[in-house]
JSON list of C-alpha atoms in Angstrom, two decimals:
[
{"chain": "A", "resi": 258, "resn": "UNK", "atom": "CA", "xyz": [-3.81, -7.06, 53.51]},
{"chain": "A", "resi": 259, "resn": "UNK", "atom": "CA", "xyz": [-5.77, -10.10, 55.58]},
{"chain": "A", "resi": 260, "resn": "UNK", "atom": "CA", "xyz": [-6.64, -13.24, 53.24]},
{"chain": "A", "resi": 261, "resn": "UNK", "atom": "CA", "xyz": [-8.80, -15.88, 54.45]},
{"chain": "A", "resi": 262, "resn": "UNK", "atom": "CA", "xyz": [-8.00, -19.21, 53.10]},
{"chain": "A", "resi": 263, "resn": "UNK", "atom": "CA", "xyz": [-10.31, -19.33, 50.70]},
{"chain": "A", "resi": 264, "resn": "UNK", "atom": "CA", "xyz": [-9.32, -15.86, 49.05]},
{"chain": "A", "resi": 265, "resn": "UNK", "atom": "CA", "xyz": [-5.91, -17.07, 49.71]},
{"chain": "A", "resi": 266, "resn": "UNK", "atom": "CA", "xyz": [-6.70, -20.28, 47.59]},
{"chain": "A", "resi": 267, "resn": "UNK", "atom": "CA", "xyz": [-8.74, -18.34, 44.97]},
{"chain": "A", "resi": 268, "resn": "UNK", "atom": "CA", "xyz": [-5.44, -15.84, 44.20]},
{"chain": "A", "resi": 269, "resn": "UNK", "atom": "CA", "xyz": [-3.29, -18.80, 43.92]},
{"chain": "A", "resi": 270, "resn": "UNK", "atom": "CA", "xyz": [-5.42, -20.29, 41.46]},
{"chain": "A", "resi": 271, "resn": "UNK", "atom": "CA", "xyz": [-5.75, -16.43, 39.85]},
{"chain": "A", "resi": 272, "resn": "UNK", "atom": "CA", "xyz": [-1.91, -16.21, 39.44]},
{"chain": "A", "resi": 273, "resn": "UNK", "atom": "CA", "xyz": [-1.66, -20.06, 37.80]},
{"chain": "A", "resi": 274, "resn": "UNK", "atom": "CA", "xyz": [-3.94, -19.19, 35.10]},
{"chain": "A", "resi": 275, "resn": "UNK", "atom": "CA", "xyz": [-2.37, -16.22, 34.73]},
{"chain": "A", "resi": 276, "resn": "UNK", "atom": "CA", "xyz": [0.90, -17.76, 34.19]},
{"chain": "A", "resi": 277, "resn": "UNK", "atom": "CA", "xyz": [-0.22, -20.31, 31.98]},
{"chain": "A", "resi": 278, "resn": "UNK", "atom": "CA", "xyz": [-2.75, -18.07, 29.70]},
{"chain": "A", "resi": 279, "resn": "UNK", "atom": "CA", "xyz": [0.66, -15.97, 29.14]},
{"chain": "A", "resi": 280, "resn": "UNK", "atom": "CA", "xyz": [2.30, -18.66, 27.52]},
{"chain": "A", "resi": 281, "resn": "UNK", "atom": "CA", "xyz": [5.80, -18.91, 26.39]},
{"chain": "A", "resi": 282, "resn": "UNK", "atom": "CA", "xyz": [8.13, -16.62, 27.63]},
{"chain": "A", "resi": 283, "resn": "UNK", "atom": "CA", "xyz": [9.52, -13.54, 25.07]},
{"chain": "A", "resi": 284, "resn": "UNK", "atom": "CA", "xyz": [12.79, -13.85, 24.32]},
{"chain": "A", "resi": 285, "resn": "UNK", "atom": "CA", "xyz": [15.51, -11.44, 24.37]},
{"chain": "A", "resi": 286, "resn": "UNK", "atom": "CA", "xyz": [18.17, -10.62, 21.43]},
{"chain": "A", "resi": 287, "resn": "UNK", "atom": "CA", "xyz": [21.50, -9.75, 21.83]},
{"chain": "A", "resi": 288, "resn": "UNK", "atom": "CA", "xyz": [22.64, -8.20, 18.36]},
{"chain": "A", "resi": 289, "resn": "UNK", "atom": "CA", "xyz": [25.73, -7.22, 17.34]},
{"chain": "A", "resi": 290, "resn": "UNK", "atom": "CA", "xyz": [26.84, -5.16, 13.54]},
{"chain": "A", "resi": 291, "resn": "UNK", "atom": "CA", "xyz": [28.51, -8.20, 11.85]},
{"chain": "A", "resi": 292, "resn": "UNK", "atom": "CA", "xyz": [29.13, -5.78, 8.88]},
{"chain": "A", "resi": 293, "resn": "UNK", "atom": "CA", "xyz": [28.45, -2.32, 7.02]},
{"chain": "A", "resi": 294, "resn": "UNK", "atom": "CA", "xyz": [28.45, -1.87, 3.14]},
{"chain": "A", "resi": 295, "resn": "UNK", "atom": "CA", "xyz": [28.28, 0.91, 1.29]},
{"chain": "A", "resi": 296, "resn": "UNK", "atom": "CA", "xyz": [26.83, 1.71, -2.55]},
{"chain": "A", "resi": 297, "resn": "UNK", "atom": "CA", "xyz": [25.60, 0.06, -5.43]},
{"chain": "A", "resi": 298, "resn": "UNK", "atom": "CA", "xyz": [29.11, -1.79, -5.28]},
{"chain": "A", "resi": 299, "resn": "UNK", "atom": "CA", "xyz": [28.65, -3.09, -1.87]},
{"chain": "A", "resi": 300, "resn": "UNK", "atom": "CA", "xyz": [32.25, -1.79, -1.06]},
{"chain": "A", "resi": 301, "resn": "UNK", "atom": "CA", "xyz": [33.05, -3.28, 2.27]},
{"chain": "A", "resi": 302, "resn": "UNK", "atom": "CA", "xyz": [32.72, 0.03, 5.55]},
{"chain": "A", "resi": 303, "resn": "UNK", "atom": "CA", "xyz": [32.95, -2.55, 8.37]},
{"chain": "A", "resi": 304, "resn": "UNK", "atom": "CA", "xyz": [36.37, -1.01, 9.66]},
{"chain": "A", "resi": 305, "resn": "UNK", "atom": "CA", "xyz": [33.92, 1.91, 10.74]},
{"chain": "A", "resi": 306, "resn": "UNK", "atom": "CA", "xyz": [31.88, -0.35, 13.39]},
{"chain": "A", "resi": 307, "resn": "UNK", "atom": "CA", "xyz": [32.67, 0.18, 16.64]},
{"chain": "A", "resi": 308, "resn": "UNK", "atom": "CA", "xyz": [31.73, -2.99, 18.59]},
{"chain": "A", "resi": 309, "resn": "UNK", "atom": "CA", "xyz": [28.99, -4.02, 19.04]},
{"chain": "A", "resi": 310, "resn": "UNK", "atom": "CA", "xyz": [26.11, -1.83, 17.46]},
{"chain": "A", "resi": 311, "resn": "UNK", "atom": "CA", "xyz": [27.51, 1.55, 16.33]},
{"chain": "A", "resi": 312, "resn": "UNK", "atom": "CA", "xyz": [28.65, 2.96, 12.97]},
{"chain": "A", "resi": 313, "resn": "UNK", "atom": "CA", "xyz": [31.00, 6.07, 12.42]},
{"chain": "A", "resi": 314, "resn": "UNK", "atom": "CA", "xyz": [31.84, 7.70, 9.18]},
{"chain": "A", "resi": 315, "resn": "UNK", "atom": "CA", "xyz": [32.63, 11.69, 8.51]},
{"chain": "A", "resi": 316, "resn": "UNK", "atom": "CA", "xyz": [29.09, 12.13, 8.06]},
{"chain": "A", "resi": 317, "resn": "UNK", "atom": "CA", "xyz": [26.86, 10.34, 10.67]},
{"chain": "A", "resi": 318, "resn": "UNK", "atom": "CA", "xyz": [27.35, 8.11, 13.93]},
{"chain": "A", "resi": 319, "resn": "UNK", "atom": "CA", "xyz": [24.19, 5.53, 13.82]},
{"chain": "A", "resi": 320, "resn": "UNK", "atom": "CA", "xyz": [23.75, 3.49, 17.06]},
{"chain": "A", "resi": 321, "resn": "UNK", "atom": "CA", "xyz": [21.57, 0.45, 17.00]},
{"chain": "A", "resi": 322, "resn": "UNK", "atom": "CA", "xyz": [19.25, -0.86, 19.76]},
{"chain": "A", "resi": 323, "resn": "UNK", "atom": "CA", "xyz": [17.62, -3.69, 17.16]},
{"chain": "A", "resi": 324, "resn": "UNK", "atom": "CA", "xyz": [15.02, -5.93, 18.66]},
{"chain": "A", "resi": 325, "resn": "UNK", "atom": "CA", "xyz": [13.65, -8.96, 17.30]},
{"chain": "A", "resi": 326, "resn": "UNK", "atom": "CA", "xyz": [10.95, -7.10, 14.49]},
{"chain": "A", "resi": 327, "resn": "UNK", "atom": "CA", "xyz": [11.66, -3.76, 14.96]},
{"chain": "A", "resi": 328, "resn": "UNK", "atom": "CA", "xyz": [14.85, -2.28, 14.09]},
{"chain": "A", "resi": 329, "resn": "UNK", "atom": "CA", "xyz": [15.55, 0.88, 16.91]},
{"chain": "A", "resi": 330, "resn": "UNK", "atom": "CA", "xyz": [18.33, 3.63, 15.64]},
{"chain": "A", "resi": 331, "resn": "UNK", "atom": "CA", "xyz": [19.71, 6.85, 16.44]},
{"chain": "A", "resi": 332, "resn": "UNK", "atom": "CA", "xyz": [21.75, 8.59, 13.64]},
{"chain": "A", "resi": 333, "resn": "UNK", "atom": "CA", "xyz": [23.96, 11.78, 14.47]},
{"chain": "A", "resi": 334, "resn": "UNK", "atom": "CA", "xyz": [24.54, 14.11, 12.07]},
{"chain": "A", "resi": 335, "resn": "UNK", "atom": "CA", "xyz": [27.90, 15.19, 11.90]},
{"chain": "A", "resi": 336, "resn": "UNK", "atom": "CA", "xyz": [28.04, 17.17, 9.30]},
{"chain": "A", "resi": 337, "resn": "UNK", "atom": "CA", "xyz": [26.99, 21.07, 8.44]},
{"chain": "A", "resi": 338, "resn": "UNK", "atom": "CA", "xyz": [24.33, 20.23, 6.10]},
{"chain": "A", "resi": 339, "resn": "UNK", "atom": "CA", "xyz": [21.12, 18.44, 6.55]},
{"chain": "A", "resi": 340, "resn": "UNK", "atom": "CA", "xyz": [21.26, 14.29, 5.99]},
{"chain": "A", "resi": 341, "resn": "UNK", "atom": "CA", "xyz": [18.23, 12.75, 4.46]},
{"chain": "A", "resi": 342, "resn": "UNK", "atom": "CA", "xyz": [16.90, 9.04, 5.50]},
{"chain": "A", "resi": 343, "resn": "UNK", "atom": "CA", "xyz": [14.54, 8.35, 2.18]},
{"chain": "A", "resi": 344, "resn": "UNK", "atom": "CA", "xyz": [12.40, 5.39, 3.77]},
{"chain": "A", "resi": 345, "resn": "UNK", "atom": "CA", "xyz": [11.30, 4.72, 0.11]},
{"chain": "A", "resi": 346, "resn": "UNK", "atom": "CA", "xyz": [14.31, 3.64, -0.91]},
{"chain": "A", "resi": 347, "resn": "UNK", "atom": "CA", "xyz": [15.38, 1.69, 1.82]},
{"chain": "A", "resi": 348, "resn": "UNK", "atom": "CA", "xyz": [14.35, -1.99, 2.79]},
{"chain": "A", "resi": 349, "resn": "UNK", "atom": "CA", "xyz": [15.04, -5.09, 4.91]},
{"chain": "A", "resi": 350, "resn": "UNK", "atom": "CA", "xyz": [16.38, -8.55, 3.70]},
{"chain": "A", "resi": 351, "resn": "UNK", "atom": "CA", "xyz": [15.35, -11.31, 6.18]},
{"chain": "A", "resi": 352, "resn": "UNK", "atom": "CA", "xyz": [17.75, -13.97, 7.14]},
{"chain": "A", "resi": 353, "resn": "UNK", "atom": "CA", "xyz": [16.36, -16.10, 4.77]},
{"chain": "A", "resi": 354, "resn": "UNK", "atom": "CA", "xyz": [16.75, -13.68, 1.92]},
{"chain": "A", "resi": 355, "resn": "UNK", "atom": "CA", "xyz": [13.81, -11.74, 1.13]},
{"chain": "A", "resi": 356, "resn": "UNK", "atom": "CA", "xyz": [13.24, -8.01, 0.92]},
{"chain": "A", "resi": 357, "resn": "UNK", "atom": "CA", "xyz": [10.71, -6.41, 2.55]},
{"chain": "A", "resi": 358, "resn": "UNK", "atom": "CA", "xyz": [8.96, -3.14, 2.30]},
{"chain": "A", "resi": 359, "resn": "UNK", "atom": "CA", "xyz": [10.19, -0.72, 5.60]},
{"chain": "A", "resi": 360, "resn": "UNK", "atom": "CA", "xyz": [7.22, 0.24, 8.25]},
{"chain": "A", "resi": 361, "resn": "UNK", "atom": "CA", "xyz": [8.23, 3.25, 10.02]},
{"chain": "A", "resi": 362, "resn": "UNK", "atom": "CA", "xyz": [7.38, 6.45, 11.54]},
{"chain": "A", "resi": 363, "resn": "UNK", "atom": "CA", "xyz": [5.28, 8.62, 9.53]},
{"chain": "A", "resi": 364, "resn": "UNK", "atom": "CA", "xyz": [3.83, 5.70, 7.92]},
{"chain": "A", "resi": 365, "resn": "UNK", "atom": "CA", "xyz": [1.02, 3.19, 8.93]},
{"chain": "A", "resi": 366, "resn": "UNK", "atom": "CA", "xyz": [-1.05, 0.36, 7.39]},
{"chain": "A", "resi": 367, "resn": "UNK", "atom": "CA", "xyz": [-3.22, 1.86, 5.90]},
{"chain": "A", "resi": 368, "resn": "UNK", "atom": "CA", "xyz": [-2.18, 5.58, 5.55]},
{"chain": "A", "resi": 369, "resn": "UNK", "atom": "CA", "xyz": [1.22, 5.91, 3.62]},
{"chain": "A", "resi": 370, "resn": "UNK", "atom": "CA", "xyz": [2.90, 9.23, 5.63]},
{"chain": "A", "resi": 371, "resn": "UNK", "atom": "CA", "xyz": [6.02, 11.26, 5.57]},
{"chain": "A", "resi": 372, "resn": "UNK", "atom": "CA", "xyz": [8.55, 8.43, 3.33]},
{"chain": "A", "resi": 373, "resn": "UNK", "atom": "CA", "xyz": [11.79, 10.70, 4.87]},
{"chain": "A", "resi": 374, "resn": "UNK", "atom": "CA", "xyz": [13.59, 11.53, 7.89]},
{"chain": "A", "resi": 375, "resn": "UNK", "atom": "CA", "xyz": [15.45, 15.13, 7.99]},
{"chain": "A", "resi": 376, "resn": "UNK", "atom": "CA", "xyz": [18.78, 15.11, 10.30]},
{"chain": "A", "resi": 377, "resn": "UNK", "atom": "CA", "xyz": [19.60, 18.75, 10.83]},
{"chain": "A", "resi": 378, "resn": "UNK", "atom": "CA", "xyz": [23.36, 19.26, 10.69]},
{"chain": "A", "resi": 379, "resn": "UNK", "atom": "CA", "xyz": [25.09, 18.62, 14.55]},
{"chain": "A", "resi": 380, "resn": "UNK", "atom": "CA", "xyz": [21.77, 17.01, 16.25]},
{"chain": "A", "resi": 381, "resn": "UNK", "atom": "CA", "xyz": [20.34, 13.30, 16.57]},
{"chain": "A", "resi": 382, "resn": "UNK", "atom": "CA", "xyz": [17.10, 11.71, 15.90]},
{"chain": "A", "resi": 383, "resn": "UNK", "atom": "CA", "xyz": [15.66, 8.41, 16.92]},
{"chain": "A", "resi": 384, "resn": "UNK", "atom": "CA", "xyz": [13.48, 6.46, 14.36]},
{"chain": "A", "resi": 385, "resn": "UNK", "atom": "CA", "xyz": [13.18, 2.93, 13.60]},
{"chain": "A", "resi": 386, "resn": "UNK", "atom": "CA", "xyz": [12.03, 0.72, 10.94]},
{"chain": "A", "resi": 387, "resn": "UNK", "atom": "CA", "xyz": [10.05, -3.18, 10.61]},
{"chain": "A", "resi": 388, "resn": "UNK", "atom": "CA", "xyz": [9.38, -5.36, 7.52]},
{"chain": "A", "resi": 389, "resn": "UNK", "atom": "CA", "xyz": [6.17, -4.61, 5.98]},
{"chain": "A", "resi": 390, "resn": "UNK", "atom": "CA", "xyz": [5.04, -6.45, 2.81]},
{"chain": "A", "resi": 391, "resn": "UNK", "atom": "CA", "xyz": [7.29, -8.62, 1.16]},
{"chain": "A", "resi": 392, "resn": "UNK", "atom": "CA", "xyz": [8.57, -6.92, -2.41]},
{"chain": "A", "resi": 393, "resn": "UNK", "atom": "CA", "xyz": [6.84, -9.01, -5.18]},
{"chain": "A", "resi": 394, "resn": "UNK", "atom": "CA", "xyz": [3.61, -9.88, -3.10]},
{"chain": "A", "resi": 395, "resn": "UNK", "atom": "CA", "xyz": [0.82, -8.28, -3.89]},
{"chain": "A", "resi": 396, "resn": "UNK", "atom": "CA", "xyz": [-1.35, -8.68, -1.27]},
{"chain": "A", "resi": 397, "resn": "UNK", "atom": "CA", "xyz": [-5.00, -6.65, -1.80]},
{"chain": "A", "resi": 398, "resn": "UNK", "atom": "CA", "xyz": [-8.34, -5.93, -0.17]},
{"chain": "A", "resi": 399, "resn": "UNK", "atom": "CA", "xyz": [-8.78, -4.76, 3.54]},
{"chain": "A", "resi": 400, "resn": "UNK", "atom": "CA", "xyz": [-6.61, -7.71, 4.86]},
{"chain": "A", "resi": 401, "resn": "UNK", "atom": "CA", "xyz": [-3.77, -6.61, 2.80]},
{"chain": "A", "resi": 402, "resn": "UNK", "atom": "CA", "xyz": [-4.10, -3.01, 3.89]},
{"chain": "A", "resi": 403, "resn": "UNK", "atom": "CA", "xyz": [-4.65, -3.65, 7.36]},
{"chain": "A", "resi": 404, "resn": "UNK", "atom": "CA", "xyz": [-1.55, -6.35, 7.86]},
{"chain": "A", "resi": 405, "resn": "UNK", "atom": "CA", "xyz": [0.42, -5.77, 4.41]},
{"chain": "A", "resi": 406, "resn": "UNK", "atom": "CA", "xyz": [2.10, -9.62, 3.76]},
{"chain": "A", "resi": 407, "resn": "UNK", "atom": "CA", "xyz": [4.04, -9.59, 6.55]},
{"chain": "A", "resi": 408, "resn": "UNK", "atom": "CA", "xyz": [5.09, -12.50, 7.69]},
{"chain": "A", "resi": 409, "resn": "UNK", "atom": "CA", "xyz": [7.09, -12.58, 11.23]},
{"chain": "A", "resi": 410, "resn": "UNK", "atom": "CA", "xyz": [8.28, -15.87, 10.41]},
{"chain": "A", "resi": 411, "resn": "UNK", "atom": "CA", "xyz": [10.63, -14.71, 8.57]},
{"chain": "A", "resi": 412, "resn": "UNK", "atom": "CA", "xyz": [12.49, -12.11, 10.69]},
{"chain": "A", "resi": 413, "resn": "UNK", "atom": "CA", "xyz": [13.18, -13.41, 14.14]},
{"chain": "A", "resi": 414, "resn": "UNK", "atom": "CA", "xyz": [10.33, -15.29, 16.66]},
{"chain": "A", "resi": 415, "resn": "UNK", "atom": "CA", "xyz": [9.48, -13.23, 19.62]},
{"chain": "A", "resi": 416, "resn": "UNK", "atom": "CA", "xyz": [8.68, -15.66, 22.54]},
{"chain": "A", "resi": 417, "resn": "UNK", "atom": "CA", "xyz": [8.42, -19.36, 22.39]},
{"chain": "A", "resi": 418, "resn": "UNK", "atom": "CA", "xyz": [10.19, -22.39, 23.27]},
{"chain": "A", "resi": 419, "resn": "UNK", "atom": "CA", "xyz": [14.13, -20.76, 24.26]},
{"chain": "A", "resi": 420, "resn": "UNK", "atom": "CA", "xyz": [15.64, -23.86, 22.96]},
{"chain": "A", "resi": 421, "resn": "UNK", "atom": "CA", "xyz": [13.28, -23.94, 19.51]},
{"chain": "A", "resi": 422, "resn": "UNK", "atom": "CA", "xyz": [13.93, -20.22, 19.51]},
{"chain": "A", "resi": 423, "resn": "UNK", "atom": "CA", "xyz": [17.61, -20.17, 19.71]},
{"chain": "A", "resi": 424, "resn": "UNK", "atom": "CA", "xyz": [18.28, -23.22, 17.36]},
{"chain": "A", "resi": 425, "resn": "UNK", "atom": "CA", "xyz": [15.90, -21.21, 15.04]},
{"chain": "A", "resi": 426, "resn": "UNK", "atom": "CA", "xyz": [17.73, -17.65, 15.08]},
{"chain": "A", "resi": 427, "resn": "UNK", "atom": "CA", "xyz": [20.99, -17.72, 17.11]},
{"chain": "A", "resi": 428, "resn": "UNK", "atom": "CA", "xyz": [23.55, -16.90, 14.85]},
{"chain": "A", "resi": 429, "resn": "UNK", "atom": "CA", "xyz": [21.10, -15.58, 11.81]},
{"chain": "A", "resi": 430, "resn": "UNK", "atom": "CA", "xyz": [21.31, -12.04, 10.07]},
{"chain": "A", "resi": 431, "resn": "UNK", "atom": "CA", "xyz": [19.02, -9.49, 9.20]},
{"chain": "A", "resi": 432, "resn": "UNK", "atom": "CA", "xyz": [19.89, -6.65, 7.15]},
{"chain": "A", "resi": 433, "resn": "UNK", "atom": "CA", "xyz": [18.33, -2.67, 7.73]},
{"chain": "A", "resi": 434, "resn": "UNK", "atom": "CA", "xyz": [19.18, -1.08, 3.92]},
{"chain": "A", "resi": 435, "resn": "UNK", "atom": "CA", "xyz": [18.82, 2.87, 4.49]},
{"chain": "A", "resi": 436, "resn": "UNK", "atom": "CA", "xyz": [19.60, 5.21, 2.13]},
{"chain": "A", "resi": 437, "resn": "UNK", "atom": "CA", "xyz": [20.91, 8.53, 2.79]},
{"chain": "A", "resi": 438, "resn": "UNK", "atom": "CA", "xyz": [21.56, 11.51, 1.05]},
{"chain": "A", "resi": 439, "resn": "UNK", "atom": "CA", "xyz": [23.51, 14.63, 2.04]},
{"chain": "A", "resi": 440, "resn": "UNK", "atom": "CA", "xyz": [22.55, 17.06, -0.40]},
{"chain": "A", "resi": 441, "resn": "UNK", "atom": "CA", "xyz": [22.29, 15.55, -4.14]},
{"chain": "A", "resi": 442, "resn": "UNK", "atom": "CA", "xyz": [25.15, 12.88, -2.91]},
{"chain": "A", "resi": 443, "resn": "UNK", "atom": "CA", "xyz": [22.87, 9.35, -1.96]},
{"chain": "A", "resi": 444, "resn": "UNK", "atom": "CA", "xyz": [24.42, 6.48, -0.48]},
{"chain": "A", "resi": 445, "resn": "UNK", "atom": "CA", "xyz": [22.95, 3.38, 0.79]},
{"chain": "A", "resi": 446, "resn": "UNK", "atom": "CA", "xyz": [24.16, 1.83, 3.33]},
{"chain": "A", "resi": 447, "resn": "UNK", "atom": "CA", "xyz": [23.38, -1.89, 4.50]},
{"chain": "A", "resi": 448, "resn": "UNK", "atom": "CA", "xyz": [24.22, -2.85, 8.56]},
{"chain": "A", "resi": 449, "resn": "UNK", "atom": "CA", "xyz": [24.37, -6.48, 8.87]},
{"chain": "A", "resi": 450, "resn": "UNK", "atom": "CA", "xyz": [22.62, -7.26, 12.38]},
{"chain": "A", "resi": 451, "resn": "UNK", "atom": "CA", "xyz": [23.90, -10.78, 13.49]},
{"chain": "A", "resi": 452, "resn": "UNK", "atom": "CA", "xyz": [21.73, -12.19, 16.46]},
{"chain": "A", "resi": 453, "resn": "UNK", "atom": "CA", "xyz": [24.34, -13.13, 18.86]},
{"chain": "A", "resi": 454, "resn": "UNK", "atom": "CA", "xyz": [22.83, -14.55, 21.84]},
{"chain": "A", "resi": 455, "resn": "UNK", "atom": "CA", "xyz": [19.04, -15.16, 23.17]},
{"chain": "A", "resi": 456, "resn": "UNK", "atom": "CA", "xyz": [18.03, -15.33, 26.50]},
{"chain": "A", "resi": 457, "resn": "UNK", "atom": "CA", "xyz": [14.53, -15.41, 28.51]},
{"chain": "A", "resi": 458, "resn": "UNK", "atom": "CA", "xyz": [13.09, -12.23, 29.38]}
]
């Protein structure tokens, strides 16, 4: 493609403001599974991690692929009957240490869905869960409904400053608390997600 210099000049100028109208770069988490627990008594699973994001008992293999707001999983059901994720039940504690109401699949905003996943016996299924509205806050009218308390600020930031950004999260915790049931048996299960490194993207 021919450019005259003026066209040339006028793209250059295009791609500047571009650059600079996109602002700070997003950054990139590295996660690991600092640590599992199971039940009301918190007993300590973490021997069942394999490094650095999956979890393996006699019922389920869950691999995560967390990023900084939303929480990406796949959970393997290796068992003969079907496993139940009850989203209702299950929550996120920020590093700070509030819980949060889960977003996911099936639900939305404004229109509460499907508050379970189904894991037929000896298949997979990808899901994923973010913070919604902090427990306690009542947050009303169409502002509430529309963006339900959530504040980012206190999960992890996704682009700004890398320095700010890493001497903000690196190092922090979340924690994804899902509860799952194989028949009338209900566990739930909280995976630790440590940030581990940051990078630019």
């Amino acid at each position: 493609m021919h450019r005259t210099k003026n066209s040339t000049s006028a793209f250059a100028l295009f791609s500047l403001v571009l650059v600079v109208a996109c602002g700070s770069p997003r950054a990139y988490y590295k996660f690991q599974l600092q640590k599992v627990s199971q039940g009301d008594s918190l007993s300590d699973v973490s021997a069942r991690i394999a490094k650095p994001l999956t979890f393996e008992n006699a019922d389920f293999k869950i691999d995560w692929s967390p990023g900084p707001l939303t929480f990406y999983f796949r959970i393997f059901n290796k068992s003969t009957k079907e496993l139940t994720i009850n989203f209702a039940r299950s929550y996120l504690i920020s590093p700070a240490g509030n819980a949060f109401d889960p977003v996911h699949p099936g639900n939305g905003a404004i229109a509460k869905g499907d508050d379970f996943i189904l894991v037929p016996p000896q298949v997979g299924v990808d899901s994923w869960i973010r913070p919604g509205q902090q427990k306690g806050d009542n947050s009303g009218g169409i502002a509430g409904q529309l963006s339900p308390g959530f504040d980012g600020g206190g999960f992890f930031a996704e682009a700004g400053d890398l320095e700010e950004v890493k001497k903000a999260h690196a190092g922090k915790t979340a924690q994804v608390v899902l509860n799952i049931s194989q028949g009338a048996k209900a566990q739930t299960y909280h995976f630790a997600l440590q940030v581990a490194d940051i990078t630019a993207e």
